[in-house]
XYZ file of N, CA, C and O in Angstrom:
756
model
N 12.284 -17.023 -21.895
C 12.033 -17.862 -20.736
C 12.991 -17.505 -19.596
O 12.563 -17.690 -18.457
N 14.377 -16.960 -19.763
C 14.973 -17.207 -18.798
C 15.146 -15.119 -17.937
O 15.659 -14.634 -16.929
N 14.318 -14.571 -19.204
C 13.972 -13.542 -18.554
C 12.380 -13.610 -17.244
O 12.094 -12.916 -16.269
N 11.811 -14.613 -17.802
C 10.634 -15.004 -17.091
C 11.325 -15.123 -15.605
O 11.270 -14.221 -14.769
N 12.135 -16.668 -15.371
C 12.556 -17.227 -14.383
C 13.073 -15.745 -13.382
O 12.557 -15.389 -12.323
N 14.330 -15.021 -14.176
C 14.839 -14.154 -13.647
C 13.826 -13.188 -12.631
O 14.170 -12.625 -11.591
N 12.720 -13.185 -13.158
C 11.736 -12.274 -12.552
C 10.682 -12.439 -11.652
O 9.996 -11.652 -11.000
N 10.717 -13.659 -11.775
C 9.944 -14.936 -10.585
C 11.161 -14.933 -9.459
O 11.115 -14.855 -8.231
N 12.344 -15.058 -10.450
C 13.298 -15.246 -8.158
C 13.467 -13.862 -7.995
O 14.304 -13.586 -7.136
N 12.673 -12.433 -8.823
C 13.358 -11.239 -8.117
C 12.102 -11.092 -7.378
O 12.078 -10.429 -6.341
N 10.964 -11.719 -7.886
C 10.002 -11.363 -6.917
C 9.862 -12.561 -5.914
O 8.730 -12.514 -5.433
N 10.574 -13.607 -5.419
C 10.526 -14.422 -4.473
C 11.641 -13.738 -3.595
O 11.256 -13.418 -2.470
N 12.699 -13.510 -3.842
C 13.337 -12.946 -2.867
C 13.399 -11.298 -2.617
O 14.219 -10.723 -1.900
N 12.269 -10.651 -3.432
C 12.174 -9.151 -2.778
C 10.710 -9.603 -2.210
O 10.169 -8.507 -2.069
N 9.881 -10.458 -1.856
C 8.399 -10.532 -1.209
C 8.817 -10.407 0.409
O 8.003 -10.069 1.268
N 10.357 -10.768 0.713
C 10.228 -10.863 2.392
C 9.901 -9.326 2.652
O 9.162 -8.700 3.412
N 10.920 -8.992 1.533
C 11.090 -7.216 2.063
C 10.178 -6.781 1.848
O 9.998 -6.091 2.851
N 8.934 -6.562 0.909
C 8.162 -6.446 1.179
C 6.814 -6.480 1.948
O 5.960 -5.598 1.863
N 6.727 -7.537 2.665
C 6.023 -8.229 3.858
C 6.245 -7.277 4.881
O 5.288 -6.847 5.524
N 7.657 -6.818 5.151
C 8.599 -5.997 6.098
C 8.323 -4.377 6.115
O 8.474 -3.633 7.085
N 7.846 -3.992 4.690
C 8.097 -2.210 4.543
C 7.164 -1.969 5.576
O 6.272 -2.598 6.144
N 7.786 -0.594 5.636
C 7.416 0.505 6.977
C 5.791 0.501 6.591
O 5.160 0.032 5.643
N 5.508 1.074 7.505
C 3.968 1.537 7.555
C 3.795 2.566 6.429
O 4.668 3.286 5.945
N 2.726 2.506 6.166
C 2.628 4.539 5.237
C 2.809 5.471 6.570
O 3.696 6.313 6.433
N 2.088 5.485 7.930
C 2.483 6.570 8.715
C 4.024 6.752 8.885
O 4.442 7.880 8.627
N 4.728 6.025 9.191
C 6.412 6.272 9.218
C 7.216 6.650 8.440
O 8.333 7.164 8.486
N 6.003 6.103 7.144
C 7.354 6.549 5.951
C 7.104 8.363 5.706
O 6.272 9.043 5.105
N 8.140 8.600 6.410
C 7.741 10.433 6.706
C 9.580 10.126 6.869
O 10.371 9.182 6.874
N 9.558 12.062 7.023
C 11.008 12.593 7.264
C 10.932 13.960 7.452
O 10.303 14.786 6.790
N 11.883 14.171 8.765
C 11.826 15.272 9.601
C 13.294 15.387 10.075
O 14.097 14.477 10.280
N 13.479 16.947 10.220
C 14.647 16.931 11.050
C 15.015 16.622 12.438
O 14.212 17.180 13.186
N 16.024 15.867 13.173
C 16.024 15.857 14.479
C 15.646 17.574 14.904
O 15.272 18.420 14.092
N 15.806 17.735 16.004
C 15.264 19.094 16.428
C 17.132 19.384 16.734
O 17.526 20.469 17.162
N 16.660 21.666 15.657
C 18.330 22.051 15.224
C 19.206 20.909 14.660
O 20.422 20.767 14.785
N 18.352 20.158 14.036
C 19.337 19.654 12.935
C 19.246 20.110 11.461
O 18.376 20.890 11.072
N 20.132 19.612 10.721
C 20.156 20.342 9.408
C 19.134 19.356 8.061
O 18.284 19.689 7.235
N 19.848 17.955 8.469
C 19.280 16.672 7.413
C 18.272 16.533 7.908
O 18.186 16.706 9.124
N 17.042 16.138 7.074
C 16.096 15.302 7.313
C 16.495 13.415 7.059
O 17.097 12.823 6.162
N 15.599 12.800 8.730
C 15.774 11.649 8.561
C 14.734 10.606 8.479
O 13.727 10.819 9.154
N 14.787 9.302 7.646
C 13.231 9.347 7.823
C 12.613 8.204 9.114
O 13.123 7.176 9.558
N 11.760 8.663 9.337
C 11.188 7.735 10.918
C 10.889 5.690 10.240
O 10.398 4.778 10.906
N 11.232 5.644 9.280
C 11.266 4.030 8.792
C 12.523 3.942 9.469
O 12.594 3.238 10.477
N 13.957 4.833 8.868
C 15.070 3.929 9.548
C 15.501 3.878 10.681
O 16.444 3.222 11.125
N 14.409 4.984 11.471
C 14.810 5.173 12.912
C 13.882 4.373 13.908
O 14.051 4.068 15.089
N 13.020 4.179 13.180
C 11.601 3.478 14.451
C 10.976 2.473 13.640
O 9.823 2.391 14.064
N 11.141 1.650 12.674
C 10.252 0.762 11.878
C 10.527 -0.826 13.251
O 11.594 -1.267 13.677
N 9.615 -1.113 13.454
C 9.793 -2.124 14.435
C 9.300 -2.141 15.622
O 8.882 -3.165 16.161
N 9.306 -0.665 16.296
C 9.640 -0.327 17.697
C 7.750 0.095 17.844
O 7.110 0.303 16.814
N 7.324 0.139 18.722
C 6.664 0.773 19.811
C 6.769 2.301 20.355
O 7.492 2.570 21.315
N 6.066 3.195 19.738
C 6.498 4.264 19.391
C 5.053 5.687 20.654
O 3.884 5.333 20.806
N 5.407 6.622 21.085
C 5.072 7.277 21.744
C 4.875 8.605 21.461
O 5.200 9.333 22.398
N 4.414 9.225 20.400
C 4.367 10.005 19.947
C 3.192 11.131 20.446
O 1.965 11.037 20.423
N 4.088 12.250 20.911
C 3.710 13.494 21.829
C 4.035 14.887 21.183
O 5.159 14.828 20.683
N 3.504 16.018 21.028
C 3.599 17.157 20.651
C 3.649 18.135 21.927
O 2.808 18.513 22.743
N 5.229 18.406 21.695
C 5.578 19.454 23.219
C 5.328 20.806 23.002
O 4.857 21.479 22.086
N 5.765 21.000 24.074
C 6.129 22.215 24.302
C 6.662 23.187 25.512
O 6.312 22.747 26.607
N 7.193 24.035 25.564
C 8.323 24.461 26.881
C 7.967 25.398 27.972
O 8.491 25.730 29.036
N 6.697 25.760 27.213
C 5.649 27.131 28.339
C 4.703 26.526 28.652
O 3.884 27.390 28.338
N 3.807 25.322 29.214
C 2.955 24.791 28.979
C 2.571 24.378 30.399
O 3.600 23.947 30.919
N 1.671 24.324 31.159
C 1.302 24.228 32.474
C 1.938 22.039 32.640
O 2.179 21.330 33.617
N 1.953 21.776 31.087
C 2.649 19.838 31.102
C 3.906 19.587 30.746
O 4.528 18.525 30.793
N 4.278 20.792 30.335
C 5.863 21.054 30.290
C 6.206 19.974 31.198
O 6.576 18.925 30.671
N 6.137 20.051 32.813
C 7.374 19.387 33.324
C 7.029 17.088 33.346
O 7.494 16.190 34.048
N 5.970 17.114 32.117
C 5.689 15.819 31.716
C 7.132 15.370 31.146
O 7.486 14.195 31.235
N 7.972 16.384 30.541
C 9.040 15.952 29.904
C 10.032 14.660 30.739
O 10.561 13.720 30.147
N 10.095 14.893 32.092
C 10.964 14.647 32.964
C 10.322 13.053 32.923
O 11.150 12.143 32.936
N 8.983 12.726 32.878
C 8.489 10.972 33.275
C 8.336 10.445 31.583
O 8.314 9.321 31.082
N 8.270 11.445 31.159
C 8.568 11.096 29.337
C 9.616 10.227 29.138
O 9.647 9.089 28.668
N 10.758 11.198 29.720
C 12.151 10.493 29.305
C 12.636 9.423 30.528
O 13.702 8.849 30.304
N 12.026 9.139 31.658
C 12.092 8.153 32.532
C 11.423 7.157 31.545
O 12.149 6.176 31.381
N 10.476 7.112 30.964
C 9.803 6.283 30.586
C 10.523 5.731 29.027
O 10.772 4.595 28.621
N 10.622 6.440 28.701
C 11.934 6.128 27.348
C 13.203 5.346 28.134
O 13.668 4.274 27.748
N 13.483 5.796 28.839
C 15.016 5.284 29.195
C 14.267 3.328 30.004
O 15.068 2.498 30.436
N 13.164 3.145 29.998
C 12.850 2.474 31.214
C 12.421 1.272 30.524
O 12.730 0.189 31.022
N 11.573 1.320 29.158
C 11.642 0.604 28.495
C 12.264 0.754 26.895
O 11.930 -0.078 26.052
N 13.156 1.838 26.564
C 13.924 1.389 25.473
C 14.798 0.307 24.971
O 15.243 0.085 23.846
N 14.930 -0.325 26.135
C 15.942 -1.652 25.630
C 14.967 -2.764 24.715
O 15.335 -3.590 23.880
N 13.587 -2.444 25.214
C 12.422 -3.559 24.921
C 11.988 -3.428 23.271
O 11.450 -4.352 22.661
N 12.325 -2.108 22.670
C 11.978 -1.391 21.532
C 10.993 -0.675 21.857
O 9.964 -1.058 21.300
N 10.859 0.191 22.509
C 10.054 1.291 22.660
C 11.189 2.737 23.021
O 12.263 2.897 23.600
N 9.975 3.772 22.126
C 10.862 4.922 21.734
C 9.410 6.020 22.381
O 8.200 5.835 22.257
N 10.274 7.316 23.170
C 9.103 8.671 23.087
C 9.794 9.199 21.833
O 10.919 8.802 21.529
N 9.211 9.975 21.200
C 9.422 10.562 19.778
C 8.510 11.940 20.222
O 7.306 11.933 20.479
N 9.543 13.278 20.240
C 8.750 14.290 20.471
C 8.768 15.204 19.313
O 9.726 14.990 18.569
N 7.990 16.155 18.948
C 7.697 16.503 18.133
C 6.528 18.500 19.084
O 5.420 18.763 19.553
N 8.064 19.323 18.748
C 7.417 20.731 19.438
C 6.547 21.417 17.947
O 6.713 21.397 16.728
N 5.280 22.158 19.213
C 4.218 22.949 18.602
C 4.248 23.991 18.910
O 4.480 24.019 20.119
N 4.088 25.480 18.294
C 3.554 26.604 18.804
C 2.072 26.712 18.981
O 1.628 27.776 19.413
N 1.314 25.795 18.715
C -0.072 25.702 17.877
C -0.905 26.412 19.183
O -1.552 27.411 18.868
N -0.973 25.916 20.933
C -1.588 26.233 21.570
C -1.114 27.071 22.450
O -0.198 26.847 23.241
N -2.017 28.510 22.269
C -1.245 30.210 22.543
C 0.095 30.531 22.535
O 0.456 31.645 22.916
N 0.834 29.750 22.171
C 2.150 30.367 21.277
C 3.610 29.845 22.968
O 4.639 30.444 23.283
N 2.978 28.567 23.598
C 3.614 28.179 24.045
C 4.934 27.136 23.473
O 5.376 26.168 24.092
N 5.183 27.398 22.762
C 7.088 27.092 22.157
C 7.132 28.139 21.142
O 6.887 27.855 19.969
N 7.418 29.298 21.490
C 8.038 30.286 20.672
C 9.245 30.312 20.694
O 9.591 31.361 20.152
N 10.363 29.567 21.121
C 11.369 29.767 20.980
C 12.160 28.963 19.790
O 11.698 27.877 19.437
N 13.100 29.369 19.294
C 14.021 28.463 18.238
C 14.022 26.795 18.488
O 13.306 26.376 19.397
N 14.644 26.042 17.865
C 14.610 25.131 17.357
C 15.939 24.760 18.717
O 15.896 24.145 19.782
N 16.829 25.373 18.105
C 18.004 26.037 19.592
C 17.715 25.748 20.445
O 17.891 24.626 20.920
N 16.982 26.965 21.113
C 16.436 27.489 22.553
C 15.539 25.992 23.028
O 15.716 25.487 24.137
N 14.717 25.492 22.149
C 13.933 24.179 22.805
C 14.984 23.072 22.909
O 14.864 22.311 23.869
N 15.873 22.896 22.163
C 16.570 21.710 22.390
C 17.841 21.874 23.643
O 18.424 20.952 24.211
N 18.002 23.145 23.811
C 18.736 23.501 24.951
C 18.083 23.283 26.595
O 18.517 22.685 27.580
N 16.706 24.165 26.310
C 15.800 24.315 27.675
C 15.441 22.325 27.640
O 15.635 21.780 28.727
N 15.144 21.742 26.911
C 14.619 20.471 27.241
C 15.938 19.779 27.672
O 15.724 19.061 28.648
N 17.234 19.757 27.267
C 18.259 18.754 27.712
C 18.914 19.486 29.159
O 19.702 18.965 29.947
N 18.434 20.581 29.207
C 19.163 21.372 30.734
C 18.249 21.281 31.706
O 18.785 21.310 32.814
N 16.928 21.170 31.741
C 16.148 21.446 32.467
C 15.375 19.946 32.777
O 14.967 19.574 33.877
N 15.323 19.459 31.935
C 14.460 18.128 32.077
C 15.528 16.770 31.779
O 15.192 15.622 32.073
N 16.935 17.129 31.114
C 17.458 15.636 30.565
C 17.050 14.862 29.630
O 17.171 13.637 29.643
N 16.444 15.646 28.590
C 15.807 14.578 27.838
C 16.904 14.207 26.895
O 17.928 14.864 26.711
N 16.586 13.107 26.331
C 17.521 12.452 25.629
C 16.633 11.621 24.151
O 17.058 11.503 23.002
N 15.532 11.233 24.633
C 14.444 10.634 23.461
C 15.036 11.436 22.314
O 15.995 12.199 22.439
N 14.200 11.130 20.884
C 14.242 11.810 20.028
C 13.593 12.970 19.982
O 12.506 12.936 20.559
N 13.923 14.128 19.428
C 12.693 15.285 19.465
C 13.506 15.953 17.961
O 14.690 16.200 17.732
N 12.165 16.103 17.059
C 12.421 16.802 15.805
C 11.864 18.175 15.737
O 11.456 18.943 16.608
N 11.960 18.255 14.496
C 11.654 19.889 13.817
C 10.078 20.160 14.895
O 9.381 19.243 15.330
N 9.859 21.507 15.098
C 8.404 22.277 15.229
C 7.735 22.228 14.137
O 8.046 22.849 13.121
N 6.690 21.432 14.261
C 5.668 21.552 13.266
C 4.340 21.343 13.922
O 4.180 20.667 14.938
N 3.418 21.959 13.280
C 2.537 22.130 13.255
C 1.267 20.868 13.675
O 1.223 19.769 13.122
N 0.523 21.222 14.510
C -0.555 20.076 15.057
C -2.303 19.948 14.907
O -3.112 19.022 14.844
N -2.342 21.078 14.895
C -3.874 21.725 15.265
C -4.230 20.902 14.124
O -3.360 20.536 13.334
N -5.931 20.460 13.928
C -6.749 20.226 12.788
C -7.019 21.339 11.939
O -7.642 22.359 12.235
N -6.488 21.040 10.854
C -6.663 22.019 9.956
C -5.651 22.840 9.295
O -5.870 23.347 8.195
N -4.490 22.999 9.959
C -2.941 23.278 9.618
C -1.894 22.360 10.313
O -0.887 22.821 10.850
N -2.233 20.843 10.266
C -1.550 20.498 10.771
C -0.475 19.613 9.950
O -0.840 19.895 8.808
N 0.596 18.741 9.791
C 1.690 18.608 9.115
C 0.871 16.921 8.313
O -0.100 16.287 8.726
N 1.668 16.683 7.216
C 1.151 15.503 6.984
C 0.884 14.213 7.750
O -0.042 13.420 7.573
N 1.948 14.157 8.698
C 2.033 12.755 9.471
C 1.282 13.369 11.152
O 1.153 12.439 11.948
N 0.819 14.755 11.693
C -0.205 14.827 12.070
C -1.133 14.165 11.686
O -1.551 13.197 12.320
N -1.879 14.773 10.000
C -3.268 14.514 9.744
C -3.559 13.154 9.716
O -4.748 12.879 9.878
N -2.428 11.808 9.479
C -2.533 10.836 9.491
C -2.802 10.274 11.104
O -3.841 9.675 11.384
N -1.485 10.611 12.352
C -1.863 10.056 13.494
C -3.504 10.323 13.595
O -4.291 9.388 13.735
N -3.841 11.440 13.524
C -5.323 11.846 13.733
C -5.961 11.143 13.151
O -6.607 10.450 13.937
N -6.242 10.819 11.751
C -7.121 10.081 10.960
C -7.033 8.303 11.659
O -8.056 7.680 11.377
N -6.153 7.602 12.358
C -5.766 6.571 12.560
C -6.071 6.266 13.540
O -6.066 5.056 13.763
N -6.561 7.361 14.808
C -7.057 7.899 16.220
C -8.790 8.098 16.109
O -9.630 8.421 16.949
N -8.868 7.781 14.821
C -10.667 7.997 14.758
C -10.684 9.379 14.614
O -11.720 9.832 15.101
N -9.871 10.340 14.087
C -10.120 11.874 13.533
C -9.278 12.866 15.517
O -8.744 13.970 15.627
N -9.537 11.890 16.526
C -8.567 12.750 17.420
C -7.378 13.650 16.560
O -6.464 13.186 15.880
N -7.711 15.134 16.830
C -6.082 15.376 17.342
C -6.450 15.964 18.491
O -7.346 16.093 19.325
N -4.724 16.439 17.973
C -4.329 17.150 19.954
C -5.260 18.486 19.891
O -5.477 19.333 19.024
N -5.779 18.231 21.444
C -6.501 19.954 21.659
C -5.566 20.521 22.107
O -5.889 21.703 21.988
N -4.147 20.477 22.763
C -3.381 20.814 23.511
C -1.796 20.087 23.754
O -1.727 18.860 23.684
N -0.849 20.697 23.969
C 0.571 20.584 24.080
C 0.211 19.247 24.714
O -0.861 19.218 25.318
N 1.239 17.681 24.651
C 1.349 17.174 25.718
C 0.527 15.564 24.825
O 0.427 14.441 25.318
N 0.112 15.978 23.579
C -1.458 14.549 23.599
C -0.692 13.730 22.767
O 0.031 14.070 21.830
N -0.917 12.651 23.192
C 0.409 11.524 23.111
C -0.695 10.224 21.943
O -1.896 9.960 21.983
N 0.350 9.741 21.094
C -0.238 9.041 19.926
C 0.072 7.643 20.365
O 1.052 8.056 20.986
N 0.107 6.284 20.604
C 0.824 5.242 21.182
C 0.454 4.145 19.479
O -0.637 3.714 19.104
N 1.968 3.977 18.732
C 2.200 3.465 17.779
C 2.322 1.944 18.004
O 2.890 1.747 19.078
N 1.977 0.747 17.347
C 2.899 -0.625 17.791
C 3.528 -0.779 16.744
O 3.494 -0.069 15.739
N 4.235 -1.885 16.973
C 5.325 -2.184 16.407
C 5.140 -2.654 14.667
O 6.085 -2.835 13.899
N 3.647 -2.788 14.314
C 3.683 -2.513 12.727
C 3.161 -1.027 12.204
O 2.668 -0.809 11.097
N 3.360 -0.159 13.145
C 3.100 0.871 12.382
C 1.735 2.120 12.636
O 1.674 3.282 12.235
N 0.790 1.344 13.423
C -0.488 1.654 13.294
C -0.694 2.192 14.222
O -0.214 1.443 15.073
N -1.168 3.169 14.808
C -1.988 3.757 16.082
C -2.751 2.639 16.900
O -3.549 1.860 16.378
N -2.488 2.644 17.963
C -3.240 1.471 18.946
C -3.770 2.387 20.008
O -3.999 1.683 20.992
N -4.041 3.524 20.231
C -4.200 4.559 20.960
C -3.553 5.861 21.731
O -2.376 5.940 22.082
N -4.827 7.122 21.972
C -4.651 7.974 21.705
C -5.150 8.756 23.424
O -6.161 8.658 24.119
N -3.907 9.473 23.557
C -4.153 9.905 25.390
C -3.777 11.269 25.047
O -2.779 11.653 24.438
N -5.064 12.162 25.705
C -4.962 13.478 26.007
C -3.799 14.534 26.858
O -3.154 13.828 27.633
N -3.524 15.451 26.903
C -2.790 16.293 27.391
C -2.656 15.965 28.679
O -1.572 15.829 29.247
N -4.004 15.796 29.301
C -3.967 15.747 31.135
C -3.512 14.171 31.683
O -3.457 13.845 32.869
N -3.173 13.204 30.396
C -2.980 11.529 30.883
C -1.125 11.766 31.190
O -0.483 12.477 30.417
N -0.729 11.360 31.893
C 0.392 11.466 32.480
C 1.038 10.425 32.168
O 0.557 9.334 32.474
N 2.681 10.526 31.265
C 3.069 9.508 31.294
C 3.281 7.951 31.973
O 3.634 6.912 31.414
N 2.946 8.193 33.313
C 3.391 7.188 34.380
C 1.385 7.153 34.581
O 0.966 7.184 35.738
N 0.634 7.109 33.738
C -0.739 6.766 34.363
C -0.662 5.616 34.385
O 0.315 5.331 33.693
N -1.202 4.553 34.851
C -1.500 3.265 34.618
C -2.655 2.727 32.870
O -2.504 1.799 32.076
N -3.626 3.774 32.938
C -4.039 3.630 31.071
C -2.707 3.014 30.402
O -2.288 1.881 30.163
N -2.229 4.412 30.210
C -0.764 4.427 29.619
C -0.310 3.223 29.482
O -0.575 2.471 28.545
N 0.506 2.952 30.556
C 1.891 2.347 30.755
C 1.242 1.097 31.071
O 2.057 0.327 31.579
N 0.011 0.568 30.960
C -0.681 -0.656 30.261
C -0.549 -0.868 28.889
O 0.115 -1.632 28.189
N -1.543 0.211 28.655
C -1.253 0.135 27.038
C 0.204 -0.598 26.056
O 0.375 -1.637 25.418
N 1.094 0.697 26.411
C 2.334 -0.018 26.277
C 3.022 -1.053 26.442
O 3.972 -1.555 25.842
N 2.286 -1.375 27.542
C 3.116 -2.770 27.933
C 2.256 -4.167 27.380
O 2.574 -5.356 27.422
N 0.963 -3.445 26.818
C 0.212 -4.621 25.740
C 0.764 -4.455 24.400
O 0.621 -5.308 23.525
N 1.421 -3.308 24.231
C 1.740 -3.492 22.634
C 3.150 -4.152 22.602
O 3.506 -4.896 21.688
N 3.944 -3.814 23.700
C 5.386 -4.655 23.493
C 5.007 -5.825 23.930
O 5.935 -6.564 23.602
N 4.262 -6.417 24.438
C 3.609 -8.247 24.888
C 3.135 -8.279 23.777
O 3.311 -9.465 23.497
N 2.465 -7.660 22.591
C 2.148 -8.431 21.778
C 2.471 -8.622 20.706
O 2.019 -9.327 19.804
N 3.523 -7.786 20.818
C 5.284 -8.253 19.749
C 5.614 -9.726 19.640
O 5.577 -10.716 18.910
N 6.083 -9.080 21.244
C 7.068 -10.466 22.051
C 6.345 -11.789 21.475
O 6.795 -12.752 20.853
N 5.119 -11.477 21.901
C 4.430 -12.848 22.310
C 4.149 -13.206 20.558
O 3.986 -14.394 20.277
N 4.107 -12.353 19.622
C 4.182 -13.141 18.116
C 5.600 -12.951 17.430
O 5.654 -12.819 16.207
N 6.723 -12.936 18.188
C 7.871 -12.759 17.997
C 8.275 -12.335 17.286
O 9.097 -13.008 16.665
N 8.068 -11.205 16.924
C 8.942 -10.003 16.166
C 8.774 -8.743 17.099
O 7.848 -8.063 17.543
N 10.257 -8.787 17.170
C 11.218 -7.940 18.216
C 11.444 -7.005 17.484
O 12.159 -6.079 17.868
């Protein structure tokens, strides 16, 4: 009996945490970009409002980087994060190191967001937590450098903007500002 009880309060007081676990899309792990550890995106973004874009440094949207990270810096206090993530996938625009991209993006543009390992995007060779944003987007992926995933704050894809939608579009930066209102407004921050 008192093994019974014991196991009734481990499952009354592990049910919050459970209520709480990450999404299946988050529970992933990647290196920051030229980093060595992998970290996983539960302990870095579980909560937040998430912006998820596949760069790149030769790319006619390359200089999107610059309203990317305006836009990170503009509402990060609110819990919203850009989370970048470089591709070689379309004509071999980020061929450079892991290095060379994290250098050219903080000298040239200031970015500061998160940006991890190069991996892979395209349908069909694309990384696990690709094939998921895509599957969660109604089968979208990216045709091109730049196509931005918009996460809310439990986890899930709430929509999906092409290469040519500009961080500062109004779509956009609606969108966003319905998924952090509809945090707020059921209060979990």
């Amino acid at each position: 009996m008192e093994a019974i009880r014991k196991f009734v309060l481990c499952l009354v007081l592990l049910a919050p945490m459970a209520a709480n676990a990450c999404s299946d899309l988050l529970n992933a792990e990647f290196r920051p970009l030229a980093g060595k550890e992998k970290v996983s995106l539960c302990s870095l973004f579980e909560g937040k409002v998430l912006l998820v874009v596949n760069t790149a440094s030769k790319c006619g949207f390359t200089p999107q980087y610059e309203a990317l990270e305006a836009l990170h810096q503009r509402l990060g206090a609110r819990g919203f994060a850009v989370v970048g993530f470089p591709s070689n996938d379309f004509l071999g625009q980020e061929p450079g190191s892991e290095e060379q991209i994290k250098e050219f993006c903080t000298l040239t543009y200031g970015v500061k967001f998160p940006m991890f390992e190069k991996v892979t995007v395209k349908e069909g060779t694309a990384v696990p937590f690709y094939r998921e944003l895509a599957s969660e987007a109604g089968g979208e992926y990216p045709g091109w450098n730049f196509h931005k995933y918009l996460i809310d704050r439990s986890g899930k894809v709430v929509a999906s903007f092409g290469s040519r939608t500009k961080p500062d579009d109004p779509k956009l930066t609606e969108a966003i500002e319905k998924a952090l209102g509809a945090a707020a407004a059921a209060g979990t921050h």
